[in-house]
GROMACS .gro file of C-alpha atoms in nm:
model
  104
    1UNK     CA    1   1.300   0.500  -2.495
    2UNK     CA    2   1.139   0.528  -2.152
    3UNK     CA    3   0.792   0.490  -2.327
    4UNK     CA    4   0.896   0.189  -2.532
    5UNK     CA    5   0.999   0.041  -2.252
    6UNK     CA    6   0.662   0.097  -2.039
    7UNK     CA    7   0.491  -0.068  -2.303
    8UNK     CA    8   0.711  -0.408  -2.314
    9UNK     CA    9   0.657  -0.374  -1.964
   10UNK     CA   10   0.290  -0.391  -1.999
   11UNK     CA   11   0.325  -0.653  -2.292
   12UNK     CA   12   0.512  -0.883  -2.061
   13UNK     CA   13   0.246  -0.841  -1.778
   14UNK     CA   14   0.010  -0.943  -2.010
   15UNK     CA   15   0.190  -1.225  -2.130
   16UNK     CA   16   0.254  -1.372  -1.801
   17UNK     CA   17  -0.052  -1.342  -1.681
   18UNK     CA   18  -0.240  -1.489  -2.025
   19UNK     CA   19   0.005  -1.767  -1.942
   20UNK     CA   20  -0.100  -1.809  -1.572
   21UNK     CA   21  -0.428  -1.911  -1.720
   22UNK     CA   22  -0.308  -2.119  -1.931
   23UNK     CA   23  -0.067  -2.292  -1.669
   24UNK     CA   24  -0.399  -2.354  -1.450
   25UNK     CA   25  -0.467  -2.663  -1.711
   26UNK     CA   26  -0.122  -2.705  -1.838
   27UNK     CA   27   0.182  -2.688  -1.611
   28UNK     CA   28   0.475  -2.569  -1.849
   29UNK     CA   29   0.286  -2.295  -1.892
   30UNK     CA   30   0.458  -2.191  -1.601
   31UNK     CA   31   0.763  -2.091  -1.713
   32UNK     CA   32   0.571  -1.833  -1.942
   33UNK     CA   33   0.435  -1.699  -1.608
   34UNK     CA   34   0.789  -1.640  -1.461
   35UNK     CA   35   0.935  -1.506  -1.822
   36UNK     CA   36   0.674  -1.326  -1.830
   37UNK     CA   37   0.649  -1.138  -1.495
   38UNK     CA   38   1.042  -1.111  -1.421
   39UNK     CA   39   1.017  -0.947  -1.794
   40UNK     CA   40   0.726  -0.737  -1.700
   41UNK     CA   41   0.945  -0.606  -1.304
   42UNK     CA   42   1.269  -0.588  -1.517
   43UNK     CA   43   1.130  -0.377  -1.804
   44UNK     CA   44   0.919  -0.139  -1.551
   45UNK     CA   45   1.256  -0.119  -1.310
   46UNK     CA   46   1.413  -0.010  -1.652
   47UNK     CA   47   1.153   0.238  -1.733
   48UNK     CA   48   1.165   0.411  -1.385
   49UNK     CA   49   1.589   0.423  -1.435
   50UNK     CA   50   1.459   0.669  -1.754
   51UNK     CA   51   1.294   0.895  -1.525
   52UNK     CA   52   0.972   0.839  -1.520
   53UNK     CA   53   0.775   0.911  -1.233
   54UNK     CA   54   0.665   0.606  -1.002
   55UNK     CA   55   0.306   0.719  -0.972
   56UNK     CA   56   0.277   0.766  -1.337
   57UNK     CA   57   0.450   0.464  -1.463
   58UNK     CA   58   0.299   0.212  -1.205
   59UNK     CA   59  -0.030   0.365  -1.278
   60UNK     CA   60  -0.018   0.325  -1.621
   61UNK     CA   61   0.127  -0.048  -1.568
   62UNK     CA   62  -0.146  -0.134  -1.395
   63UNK     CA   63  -0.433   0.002  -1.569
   64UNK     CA   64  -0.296  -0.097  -1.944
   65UNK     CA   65  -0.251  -0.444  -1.816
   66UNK     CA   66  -0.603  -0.460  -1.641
   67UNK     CA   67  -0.724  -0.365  -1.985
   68UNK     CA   68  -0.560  -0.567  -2.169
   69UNK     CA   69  -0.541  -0.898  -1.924
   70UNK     CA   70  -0.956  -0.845  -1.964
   71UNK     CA   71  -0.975  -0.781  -2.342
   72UNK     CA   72  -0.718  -1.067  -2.429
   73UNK     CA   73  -0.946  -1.308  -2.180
   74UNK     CA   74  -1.234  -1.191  -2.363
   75UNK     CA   75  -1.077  -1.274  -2.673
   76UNK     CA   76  -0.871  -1.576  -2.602
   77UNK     CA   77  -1.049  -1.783  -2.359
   78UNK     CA   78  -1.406  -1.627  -2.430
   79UNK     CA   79  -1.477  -1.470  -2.077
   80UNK     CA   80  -1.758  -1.237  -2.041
   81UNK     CA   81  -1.662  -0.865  -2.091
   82UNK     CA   82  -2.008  -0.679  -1.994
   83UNK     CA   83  -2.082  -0.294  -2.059
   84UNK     CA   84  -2.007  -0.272  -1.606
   85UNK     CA   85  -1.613  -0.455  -1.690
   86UNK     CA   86  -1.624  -0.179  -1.973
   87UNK     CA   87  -1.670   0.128  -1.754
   88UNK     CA   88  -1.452  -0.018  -1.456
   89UNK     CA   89  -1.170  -0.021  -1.727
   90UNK     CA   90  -1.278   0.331  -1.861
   91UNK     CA   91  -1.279   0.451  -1.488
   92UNK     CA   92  -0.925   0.294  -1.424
   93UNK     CA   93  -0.788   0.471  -1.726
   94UNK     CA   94  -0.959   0.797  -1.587
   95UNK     CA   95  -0.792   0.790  -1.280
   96UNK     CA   96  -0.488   0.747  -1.378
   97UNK     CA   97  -0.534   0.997  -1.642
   98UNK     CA   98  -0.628   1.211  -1.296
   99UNK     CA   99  -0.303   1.143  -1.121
  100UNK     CA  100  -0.123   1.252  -1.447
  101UNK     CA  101  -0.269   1.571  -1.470
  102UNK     CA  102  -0.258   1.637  -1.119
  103UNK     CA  103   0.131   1.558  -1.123
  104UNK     CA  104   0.153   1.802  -1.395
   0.00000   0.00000   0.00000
């Protein structure tokens, strides 16, 4: 449950922040940026209640919704995604593979 959780947590991030884009032309978009992120804190305050570590859960937060705020830009809106973004995501999943393990 804790896991499923994480992940709607990182879903929501990446919602809200796909929709902070957005708002930066259209202003209603706005209200997808606060579903989105009080979604995203509520659903990661959730997953920590399910005992999962705060280093581990924050890391992986933040490093699935770096990768996925850049793939879905990529995608969406057609921003560059070079081979350097590409290894600065690999190297932020690394590390926080890193402070797994070394939790372990």
């Amino acid at each position: 449950m804790a896991w499923m959780l994480l992940v709607g947590a990182i879903v929501s991030e990446g919602f809200g922040t796909m929709s902070l884009r957005l708002a930066a032309d259209r202003r209603p978009w706005y209200a997808g940026v606060a579903l989105g992120y009080v979604s995203a804190f509520t659903l990661l305050s959730l997953t920590l209640s399910h005992g999962i570590p705060l280093g581990a859960a924050y890391g992986i937060w933040a490093a699935a919704g770096v990768a996925l705020t850049a793939l879905l830009g990529r995608v969406v809106f057609k921003e560059p995604f070079t081979w350097l973004m590409g290894l600065g995501v690999a190297l932020i999943i690394g590390g926080v593979l890193l402070i797994e393990t070394g939790a372990a």
